[in-house]
mmCIF file of C-alpha atoms and ligand atoms in Angstrom:
data_model
loop_
_atom_site.group_PDB
_atom_site.id
_atom_site.type_symbol
_atom_site.label_atom_id
_atom_site.label_comp_id
_atom_site.label_asym_id
_atom_site.label_seq_id
_atom_site.Cartn_x
_atom_site.Cartn_y
_atom_site.Cartn_z
ATOM 1 C CA MET A 36 189.088 93.890 71.702
ATOM 2 C CA ILE A 37 188.175 97.248 70.891
ATOM 3 C CA ASP A 38 184.687 97.763 72.951
ATOM 4 C CA ASN A 39 184.371 101.520 72.739
ATOM 5 C CA LYS A 40 180.690 102.037 71.507
ATOM 6 C CA PHE A 41 177.737 104.819 71.671
ATOM 7 C CA ASP A 42 174.992 102.367 72.174
ATOM 8 C CA LEU A 43 171.987 103.059 69.575
ATOM 9 C CA GLY A 44 170.504 99.833 68.782
ATOM 10 C CA PHE A 45 168.588 96.966 70.363
ATOM 11 C CA PHE A 46 171.167 93.957 70.505
ATOM 12 C CA PRO A 47 171.322 90.838 70.188
ATOM 13 C CA THR A 48 168.694 91.129 67.481
ATOM 14 C CA PRO A 49 166.766 88.104 66.744
ATOM 15 C CA LEU A 50 168.028 84.524 65.452
ATOM 16 C CA HIS A 51 165.079 82.600 64.288
ATOM 17 C CA ALA A 52 164.012 79.421 61.655
ATOM 18 C CA LEU A 53 162.090 80.526 58.909
ATOM 19 C CA LYS A 54 160.204 77.096 58.803
ATOM 20 C CA ASN A 55 157.884 78.039 55.984
ATOM 21 C CA VAL A 56 160.228 79.515 53.375
ATOM 22 C CA SER A 57 162.532 76.312 54.700
ATOM 23 C CA LYS A 58 159.191 73.756 53.356
ATOM 24 C CA LYS A 59 159.813 74.674 49.781
ATOM 25 C CA TYR A 60 163.218 74.300 49.271
ATOM 26 C CA PRO A 61 163.718 70.672 50.666
ATOM 27 C CA GLY A 62 167.593 69.570 51.824
ATOM 28 C CA TYR A 63 167.601 73.522 53.657
ATOM 29 C CA GLN A 64 167.028 74.843 57.101
ATOM 30 C CA ILE A 65 166.930 78.718 56.569
ATOM 31 C CA TYR A 66 167.443 80.654 58.900
ATOM 32 C CA MET A 67 167.439 84.961 59.449
ATOM 33 C CA LYS A 68 169.297 87.230 61.698
ATOM 34 C CA ARG A 69 167.142 90.008 62.249
ATOM 35 C CA ASP A 70 169.056 93.501 62.125
ATOM 36 C CA ASP A 71 166.298 94.990 60.349
ATOM 37 C CA THR A 72 165.008 95.146 63.933
ATOM 38 C CA THR A 73 167.835 96.895 65.793
ATOM 39 C CA GLY A 74 165.483 99.726 66.646
ATOM 40 C CA LEU A 75 167.429 102.894 65.068
ATOM 41 C CA ALA A 76 164.846 104.602 63.214
ATOM 42 C CA SER A 77 163.194 101.397 60.618
ATOM 43 C CA GLY A 78 166.867 99.721 61.904
ATOM 44 C CA GLY A 79 169.375 98.101 59.458
ATOM 45 C CA ASN A 80 172.452 97.059 59.704
ATOM 46 C CA LYS A 81 174.518 100.485 59.339
ATOM 47 C CA THR A 82 173.264 100.743 63.405
ATOM 48 C CA ARG A 83 176.289 98.470 64.046
ATOM 49 C CA LYS A 84 178.633 100.403 61.884
ATOM 50 C CA LEU A 85 177.363 103.757 63.614
ATOM 51 C CA GLU A 86 177.635 102.635 67.309
ATOM 52 C CA TYR A 87 181.992 102.404 66.198
ATOM 53 C CA LEU A 88 181.491 105.728 63.955
ATOM 54 C CA ILE A 89 179.545 108.036 66.133
ATOM 55 C CA GLN A 90 181.924 107.620 69.674
ATOM 56 C CA GLU A 91 184.619 107.794 67.689
ATOM 57 C CA ALA A 92 183.660 111.081 66.706
ATOM 58 C CA LEU A 93 182.762 112.112 69.985
ATOM 59 C CA ASP A 94 186.035 111.111 71.768
ATOM 60 C CA ALA A 95 187.386 113.250 68.507
ATOM 61 C CA GLY A 96 185.171 116.725 70.488
ATOM 62 C CA CYS A 97 183.849 116.504 66.754
ATOM 63 C CA ASP A 98 179.846 118.414 66.540
ATOM 64 C CA THR A 99 178.969 117.736 63.287
ATOM 65 C CA ILE A 100 179.026 114.461 60.743
ATOM 66 C CA ILE A 101 179.322 114.456 57.107
ATOM 67 C CA THR A 102 178.078 111.892 55.100
ATOM 68 C CA ALA A 103 177.399 110.826 52.061
ATOM 69 C CA GLY A 104 174.898 108.358 49.401
ATOM 70 C CA ALA A 105 172.122 107.736 47.409
ATOM 71 C CA GLN A 106 168.513 109.675 48.177
ATOM 72 C CA GLN A 107 167.452 106.390 49.006
ATOM 73 C CA SER A 108 170.884 105.734 51.254
ATOM 74 C CA ASN A 109 169.574 103.479 54.488
ATOM 75 C CA HIS A 110 172.835 104.411 56.082
ATOM 76 C CA CYS A 111 172.431 108.095 55.800
ATOM 77 C CA ARG A 112 168.880 107.506 57.648
ATOM 78 C CA GLN A 113 170.028 106.105 60.680
ATOM 79 C CA THR A 114 173.335 108.296 60.312
ATOM 80 C CA ALA A 115 171.021 111.153 60.732
ATOM 81 C CA ALA A 116 168.830 109.351 63.737
ATOM 82 C CA ALA A 117 171.971 108.597 65.304
ATOM 83 C CA CYS A 118 173.165 112.122 65.329
ATOM 84 C CA SER A 119 169.775 113.354 66.520
ATOM 85 C CA LYS A 120 170.512 110.766 69.248
ATOM 86 C CA ALA A 121 174.374 111.469 70.087
ATOM 87 C CA GLY A 122 173.514 115.767 69.681
ATOM 88 C CA LEU A 123 175.578 116.303 66.374
ATOM 89 C CA LYS A 124 174.847 117.965 63.592
ATOM 90 C CA CYS A 125 174.073 116.050 60.656
ATOM 91 C CA HIS A 126 175.074 116.833 57.196
ATOM 92 C CA LEU A 127 173.958 114.665 53.938
ATOM 93 C CA LEU A 128 175.179 114.708 50.699
ATOM 94 C CA LEU A 129 172.453 112.872 48.314
ATOM 95 C CA GLY A 130 172.782 111.816 44.642
ATOM 96 C CA GLY A 131 170.615 113.868 42.099
ATOM 97 C CA THR A 132 168.280 116.359 42.241
ATOM 98 C CA ALA A 133 165.652 117.737 45.497
ATOM 99 C CA PRO A 134 162.495 115.802 44.020
ATOM 100 C CA LYS A 135 159.058 117.357 44.506
ATOM 101 C CA VAL A 136 158.189 115.404 47.676
ATOM 102 C CA TYR A 137 160.253 113.373 49.844
ATOM 103 C CA GLU A 138 159.573 110.061 50.308
ATOM 104 C CA GLY A 139 161.468 106.582 51.416
ATOM 105 C CA ASN A 140 164.780 106.855 53.349
ATOM 106 C CA LEU A 141 164.996 110.856 51.998
ATOM 107 C CA LEU A 142 161.559 111.718 53.956
ATOM 108 C CA LEU A 143 162.757 109.970 56.842
ATOM 109 C CA SER A 144 166.331 111.613 56.967
ATOM 110 C CA SER A 145 164.884 115.165 56.863
ATOM 111 C CA ILE A 146 162.667 114.171 59.334
ATOM 112 C CA LEU A 147 165.522 113.486 61.540
ATOM 113 C CA GLY A 148 166.735 116.884 61.112
ATOM 114 C CA ALA A 149 169.313 116.187 59.057
ATOM 115 C CA ALA A 150 170.887 119.157 56.457
ATOM 116 C CA ILE A 151 170.430 117.294 53.317
ATOM 117 C CA HIS A 152 172.664 118.561 50.303
ATOM 118 C CA PHE A 153 171.844 117.238 46.871
ATOM 119 C CA THR A 154 175.437 116.578 44.541
ATOM 120 C CA GLY A 155 174.030 115.199 40.962
ATOM 121 C CA ALA A 156 175.718 112.313 39.698
ATOM 122 C CA ASN A 157 177.953 112.166 42.875
ATOM 123 C CA ARG A 158 176.757 109.822 45.165
ATOM 124 C CA LYS A 159 178.958 108.232 46.462
ATOM 125 C CA GLY A 160 181.153 110.684 48.997
ATOM 126 C CA GLU A 161 182.862 112.688 45.757
ATOM 127 C CA ASP A 162 181.943 116.125 47.414
ATOM 128 C CA ILE A 163 182.388 115.724 51.265
ATOM 129 C CA GLU A 164 185.825 117.411 51.442
ATOM 130 C CA ALA A 165 184.172 120.702 49.694
ATOM 131 C CA LEU A 166 181.802 120.611 52.099
ATOM 132 C CA LYS A 167 183.805 119.890 55.138
ATOM 133 C CA SER A 168 186.027 122.732 54.021
ATOM 134 C CA LYS A 169 183.386 124.972 53.948
ATOM 135 C CA LEU A 170 181.703 124.255 57.111
ATOM 136 C CA GLN A 171 185.163 124.243 59.033
ATOM 137 C CA GLN A 172 185.388 127.988 57.793
ATOM 138 C CA GLU A 173 182.300 128.780 59.596
ATOM 139 C CA GLY A 174 183.401 127.179 62.734
ATOM 140 C CA ALA A 175 182.482 123.424 62.909
ATOM 141 C CA LYS A 176 184.282 120.820 64.176
ATOM 142 C CA CYS A 177 183.125 117.701 61.226
ATOM 143 C CA PHE A 178 183.499 114.286 61.664
ATOM 144 C CA VAL A 179 183.278 112.084 57.837
ATOM 145 C CA ILE A 180 182.372 109.133 58.113
ATOM 146 C CA PRO A 181 182.615 107.121 54.760
ATOM 147 C CA TYR A 182 180.146 106.064 52.222
ATOM 148 C CA GLY A 183 177.838 103.157 53.925
ATOM 149 C CA GLY A 184 180.330 103.807 57.224
ATOM 150 C CA SER A 185 182.994 100.942 55.437
ATOM 151 C CA ASN A 186 186.293 101.743 56.851
ATOM 152 C CA PHE A 187 188.007 99.837 59.526
ATOM 153 C CA THR A 188 185.653 101.728 62.568
ATOM 154 C CA GLY A 189 181.997 100.876 61.334
ATOM 155 C CA ALA A 190 183.627 97.438 60.943
ATOM 156 C CA LEU A 191 184.082 96.893 64.519
ATOM 157 C CA GLY A 192 180.143 96.651 64.806
ATOM 158 C CA PHE A 193 179.822 93.613 62.208
ATOM 159 C CA VAL A 194 183.430 92.243 64.021
ATOM 160 C CA HIS A 195 181.167 92.299 67.676
ATOM 161 C CA ALA A 196 177.673 90.784 65.751
ATOM 162 C CA VAL A 197 179.651 87.837 65.174
ATOM 163 C CA LYS A 198 180.528 87.483 68.680
ATOM 164 C CA GLU A 199 176.551 88.114 69.019
ATOM 165 C CA LEU A 200 175.938 85.119 66.790
ATOM 166 C CA LYS A 201 177.942 82.996 68.330
ATOM 167 C CA ALA A 202 176.153 83.215 71.402
ATOM 168 C CA GLN A 203 172.525 82.694 69.400
ATOM 169 C CA LEU A 204 174.095 79.625 68.231
ATOM 170 C CA THR A 205 175.486 77.816 71.137
ATOM 171 C CA ALA A 206 172.140 79.096 73.481
ATOM 172 C CA GLN A 207 169.748 77.670 70.201
ATOM 173 C CA ASN A 208 172.441 74.615 69.952
ATOM 174 C CA LEU A 209 172.924 75.088 66.045
ATOM 175 C CA GLU A 210 175.273 75.669 63.620
ATOM 176 C CA ILE A 211 175.238 77.631 60.133
ATOM 177 C CA ASP A 212 176.659 76.049 56.846
ATOM 178 C CA TYR A 213 176.661 79.149 55.447
ATOM 179 C CA ILE A 214 175.767 82.923 55.305
ATOM 180 C CA PHE A 215 174.030 85.241 52.718
ATOM 181 C CA PHE A 216 173.850 88.913 52.909
ATOM 182 C CA ALA A 217 173.571 91.896 50.656
ATOM 183 C CA SER A 218 176.880 93.488 50.203
ATOM 184 C CA SER A 219 177.279 96.907 48.598
ATOM 185 C CA SER A 220 179.966 99.016 50.807
ATOM 186 C CA GLY A 221 182.405 95.990 52.009
ATOM 187 C CA GLY A 222 181.721 97.622 55.752
ATOM 188 C CA MET A 223 179.657 94.373 57.056
ATOM 189 C CA GLN A 224 181.507 92.101 55.141
ATOM 190 C CA ALA A 225 184.860 93.179 56.166
ATOM 191 C CA GLY A 226 183.300 93.548 60.075
ATOM 192 C CA LEU A 227 182.199 89.324 59.632
ATOM 193 C CA THR A 228 185.054 88.664 57.492
ATOM 194 C CA LEU A 229 187.583 89.511 60.657
ATOM 195 C CA GLY A 230 184.606 88.214 63.793
ATOM 196 C CA LYS A 231 184.684 84.557 62.016
ATOM 197 C CA GLU A 232 188.430 84.195 62.302
ATOM 198 C CA LEU A 233 188.310 86.479 65.830
ATOM 199 C CA PHE A 234 185.393 83.803 67.256
ATOM 200 C CA SER A 235 185.942 80.370 65.583
ATOM 201 C CA LEU A 236 182.709 80.540 63.675
ATOM 202 C CA ASP A 237 183.164 77.859 61.112
ATOM 203 C CA ALA A 238 180.684 78.995 58.346
ATOM 204 C CA THR A 239 181.185 80.635 54.682
ATOM 205 C CA LEU A 240 180.183 83.607 53.812
ATOM 206 C CA MET A 241 178.136 84.140 50.778
ATOM 207 C CA PRO A 242 178.007 88.333 49.880
ATOM 208 C CA ILE A 243 175.575 88.983 47.301
ATOM 209 C CA ASN A 244 177.378 92.403 45.324
ATOM 210 C CA ILE A 245 174.113 94.791 44.903
ATOM 211 C CA ASP A 246 176.065 97.816 42.599
ATOM 212 C CA LYS A 247 177.932 96.534 39.630
ATOM 213 C CA ASP A 248 179.181 99.998 39.425
ATOM 214 C CA GLY A 249 181.421 99.482 42.640
ATOM 215 C CA ILE A 250 183.077 102.194 44.957
ATOM 216 C CA GLN A 251 186.136 104.662 45.211
ATOM 217 C CA GLY A 252 188.703 102.478 46.217
ATOM 218 C CA GLY A 253 189.172 99.676 44.090
ATOM 219 C CA SER A 254 186.914 96.661 43.142
ATOM 220 C CA LEU A 255 184.555 95.829 46.470
ATOM 221 C CA GLU A 256 186.677 93.285 47.091
ATOM 222 C CA GLU A 257 190.068 95.276 46.875
ATOM 223 C CA VAL A 258 187.866 97.178 49.298
ATOM 224 C CA VAL A 259 186.848 94.412 52.003
ATOM 225 C CA PHE A 260 190.758 93.334 51.939
ATOM 226 C CA LYS A 261 192.047 96.908 52.659
ATOM 227 C CA ILE A 262 189.618 96.538 55.403
ATOM 228 C CA VAL A 263 190.276 93.287 56.697
ATOM 229 C CA GLN A 264 194.269 93.843 56.410
ATOM 230 C CA GLU A 265 193.927 97.089 58.292
ATOM 231 C CA GLY A 266 191.717 94.720 60.981
ATOM 232 C CA VAL A 267 194.032 92.094 61.121
ATOM 233 C CA GLU A 268 197.290 94.033 62.509
ATOM 234 C CA LYS A 269 194.483 96.688 64.965
ATOM 235 C CA LEU A 270 193.176 93.144 66.735
ATOM 236 C CA GLY A 271 196.423 91.055 66.336
ATOM 237 C CA LEU A 272 195.260 88.398 64.888
ATOM 238 C CA SER A 273 197.484 85.935 63.279
ATOM 239 C CA GLU A 274 195.969 84.521 60.292
ATOM 240 C CA ALA A 275 196.814 86.699 56.660
ATOM 241 C CA PHE A 276 194.585 87.098 54.660
ATOM 242 C CA SER A 277 194.862 87.154 50.940
ATOM 243 C CA LEU A 278 192.735 89.150 47.932
ATOM 244 C CA SER A 279 191.551 85.998 47.144
ATOM 245 C CA ASP A 280 190.161 85.177 50.375
ATOM 246 C CA ILE A 281 187.861 87.572 49.431
ATOM 247 C CA SER A 282 184.384 86.085 47.939
ATOM 248 C CA LEU A 283 181.924 87.935 46.418
ATOM 249 C CA TYR A 284 178.568 86.919 44.338
ATOM 250 C CA ARG A 285 177.499 89.365 41.476
ATOM 251 C CA ASP A 286 175.192 86.733 39.361
ATOM 252 C CA TYR A 287 172.430 89.145 40.407
ATOM 253 C CA ASP A 288 173.599 92.664 39.999
ATOM 254 C CA LYS A 289 173.471 93.050 35.883
ATOM 255 C CA LYS A 290 170.616 95.605 36.303
ATOM 256 C CA GLY A 291 172.085 97.844 37.992
ATOM 257 C CA TYR A 292 172.256 99.334 41.356
ATOM 258 C CA GLY A 293 168.678 100.387 42.517
ATOM 259 C CA LYS A 294 166.844 98.959 39.543
ATOM 260 C CA VAL A 295 163.886 96.786 40.555
ATOM 261 C CA THR A 296 163.557 93.412 38.451
ATOM 262 C CA LEU A 297 160.944 90.686 38.192
ATOM 263 C CA ASP A 298 164.134 89.262 40.424
ATOM 264 C CA GLU A 299 163.818 91.259 43.916
ATOM 265 C CA ILE A 300 159.841 91.460 43.620
ATOM 266 C CA LYS A 301 159.764 87.861 43.688
ATOM 267 C CA ALA A 302 161.712 87.231 46.533
ATOM 268 C CA ILE A 303 160.070 90.534 48.315
ATOM 269 C CA LYS A 304 156.754 88.376 47.472
ATOM 270 C CA GLU A 305 157.785 85.338 48.548
ATOM 271 C CA LEU A 306 159.098 85.794 51.499
ATOM 272 C CA ALA A 307 156.109 88.616 52.638
ATOM 273 C CA THR A 308 153.590 85.801 51.847
ATOM 274 C CA SER A 309 155.222 82.764 53.466
ATOM 275 C CA GLU A 310 156.820 85.004 56.739
ATOM 276 C CA GLY A 311 155.185 87.492 56.956
ATOM 277 C CA ILE A 312 158.498 89.598 57.070
ATOM 278 C CA LEU A 313 159.510 92.446 53.998
ATOM 279 C CA VAL A 314 162.684 93.136 52.610
ATOM 280 C CA ASP A 315 163.346 96.071 50.379
ATOM 281 C CA PRO A 316 163.877 95.882 46.903
ATOM 282 C CA VAL A 317 167.580 97.684 46.811
ATOM 283 C CA TYR A 318 169.139 95.487 49.072
ATOM 284 C CA THR A 319 167.944 92.372 51.069
ATOM 285 C CA GLY A 320 165.146 91.639 48.506
ATOM 286 C CA ARG A 321 167.842 91.441 45.833
ATOM 287 C CA ALA A 322 170.099 89.527 47.927
ATOM 288 C CA PHE A 323 167.117 87.371 49.344
ATOM 289 C CA TYR A 324 166.559 86.228 45.584
ATOM 290 C CA GLY A 325 170.450 85.680 45.221
ATOM 291 C CA MET A 326 170.449 83.409 48.591
ATOM 292 C CA LEU A 327 166.620 81.203 46.811
ATOM 293 C CA ASP A 328 168.500 80.946 43.332
ATOM 294 C CA PHE A 329 171.096 78.589 44.931
ATOM 295 C CA LEU A 330 168.702 76.937 46.838
ATOM 296 C CA ASN A 331 166.603 76.432 43.684
ATOM 297 C CA GLU A 332 169.785 75.588 41.692
ATOM 298 C CA LYS A 333 171.293 73.547 44.663
ATOM 299 C CA LYS A 334 174.843 75.424 44.303
ATOM 300 C CA ILE A 335 175.435 74.596 47.429
ATOM 301 C CA PRO A 336 175.344 71.255 49.582
ATOM 302 C CA SER A 337 171.788 69.671 50.591
ATOM 303 C CA ASN A 338 171.311 69.276 54.233
ATOM 304 C CA SER A 339 172.900 72.700 54.886
ATOM 305 C CA ASN A 340 171.866 75.012 57.586
ATOM 306 C CA VAL A 341 171.459 78.383 55.937
ATOM 307 C CA LEU A 342 171.621 81.904 57.142
ATOM 308 C CA PHE A 343 170.070 84.974 55.764
ATOM 309 C CA TRP A 344 171.496 88.348 57.588
ATOM 310 C CA HIS A 345 168.396 90.961 56.812
ATOM 311 C CA THR A 346 170.051 93.917 56.820
ATOM 312 C CA GLY A 347 167.145 96.195 56.836
ATOM 313 C CA GLY A 348 166.090 98.933 54.107
ATOM 314 C CA LEU A 349 162.537 99.082 54.660
ATOM 315 C CA PRO A 350 161.698 102.247 54.195
ATOM 316 C CA ALA A 351 163.126 102.318 50.253
ATOM 317 C CA ILE A 352 160.161 99.869 49.331
ATOM 318 C CA PHE A 353 157.362 102.763 49.323
ATOM 319 C CA LYS A 354 159.790 104.777 47.135
ATOM 320 C CA TYR A 355 159.144 101.685 44.847
ATOM 321 C CA ALA A 356 155.515 101.148 45.316
ATOM 322 C CA ASP A 357 154.468 101.189 41.057
ATOM 323 C CA LYS A 358 156.786 98.024 41.110
ATOM 324 C CA LEU A 359 155.356 95.816 43.747
ATOM 325 C CA GLN A 360 151.681 96.776 44.227
HETATM 326 C C1 PLP B 501 173.922 98.976 53.551
HETATM 327 C C2 PLP B 501 172.847 98.026 53.274
HETATM 328 C C3 PLP B 501 173.639 96.547 53.232
HETATM 329 C C4 PLP B 501 175.112 96.326 52.489
HETATM 330 O O1 PLP B 501 176.309 96.942 54.205
HETATM 331 P P1 PLP B 501 177.247 97.331 53.291
HETATM 332 O O2 PLP B 501 178.422 97.267 54.323
HETATM 333 O O3 PLP B 501 177.459 98.555 52.963
HETATM 334 O O4 PLP B 501 178.227 96.623 52.428
HETATM 335 C C5 PLP B 501 173.002 95.844 52.982
HETATM 336 N N1 PLP B 501 171.270 95.865 52.811
HETATM 337 C C6 PLP B 501 171.084 97.285 53.462
HETATM 338 C C7 PLP B 501 169.389 97.051 53.459
HETATM 339 C C8 PLP B 501 171.927 98.916 53.645
HETATM 340 O O5 PLP B 501 171.236 99.754 54.064
#
């Protein structure tokens, strides 16, 4: 098993019951896996991917990381923090134009020392190669982390996360039937898919799609599938996967990426006021709403144990103050 990583977070992240929310959805026991508490500059699921990606960059002798995302990218903020810790220079390509005042993740990325480039309509890494050539001419040894950190190396973080979860389930004498989470660039989903197979985790993945526009390289299902296929080979798995094995629930992405509706607001406030836990408006609020809808409408069988994998995103809340106050 590939386990060459640069430590960035505090693991295992907690796994615990949501007793108050569970009471509102009779027939379901709801649990939460707390990757919002990874500890890297406000935490989040990218910490797991970055442990493997940063190690690969260091092993390749690189001194500069380039990655891309939206202005409120949690991935970019955690990458900036990881680079600080690893002593690497960080360049972020962020969509849109420079705002007068930096807020949320953008503010944190700046504080964390990243060089920030605004790239207009291109928020998914379209301009990475041009910046890379420029920096290389200036003598930098560049390592590109793809959009969302989603390639096989990044996904390894979530292969290992399944092992971590398995150990917690055993220790708590617990079985989980369904795992809900926000899926957007596919690395987490690919890693969980591989980890489930490798460590025989008997739970159904319930990825909630966040970005209806998808990403470069095909539909999100195709992107996940490609990473899974690479993983099958590199991890020596015997199981063959087909594209139809990759599920994705698209009912909650209609308003578009980063557009906050009454649904996300309801989910954020319900969790905040019943458990004292914060989810974000872009990813985890949308996915949590999706899960609540599945439970409300009894779209999964009664008496199920349901896990929500909290993937972080808190800083983005501050960018949406007008919608949430
Ligand atoms: C990136 C992100 C996700 C989605 O993970 P992917 O591996 O990109 O699919 C979910 N939640 C939050 C808060 C994120 O930042």
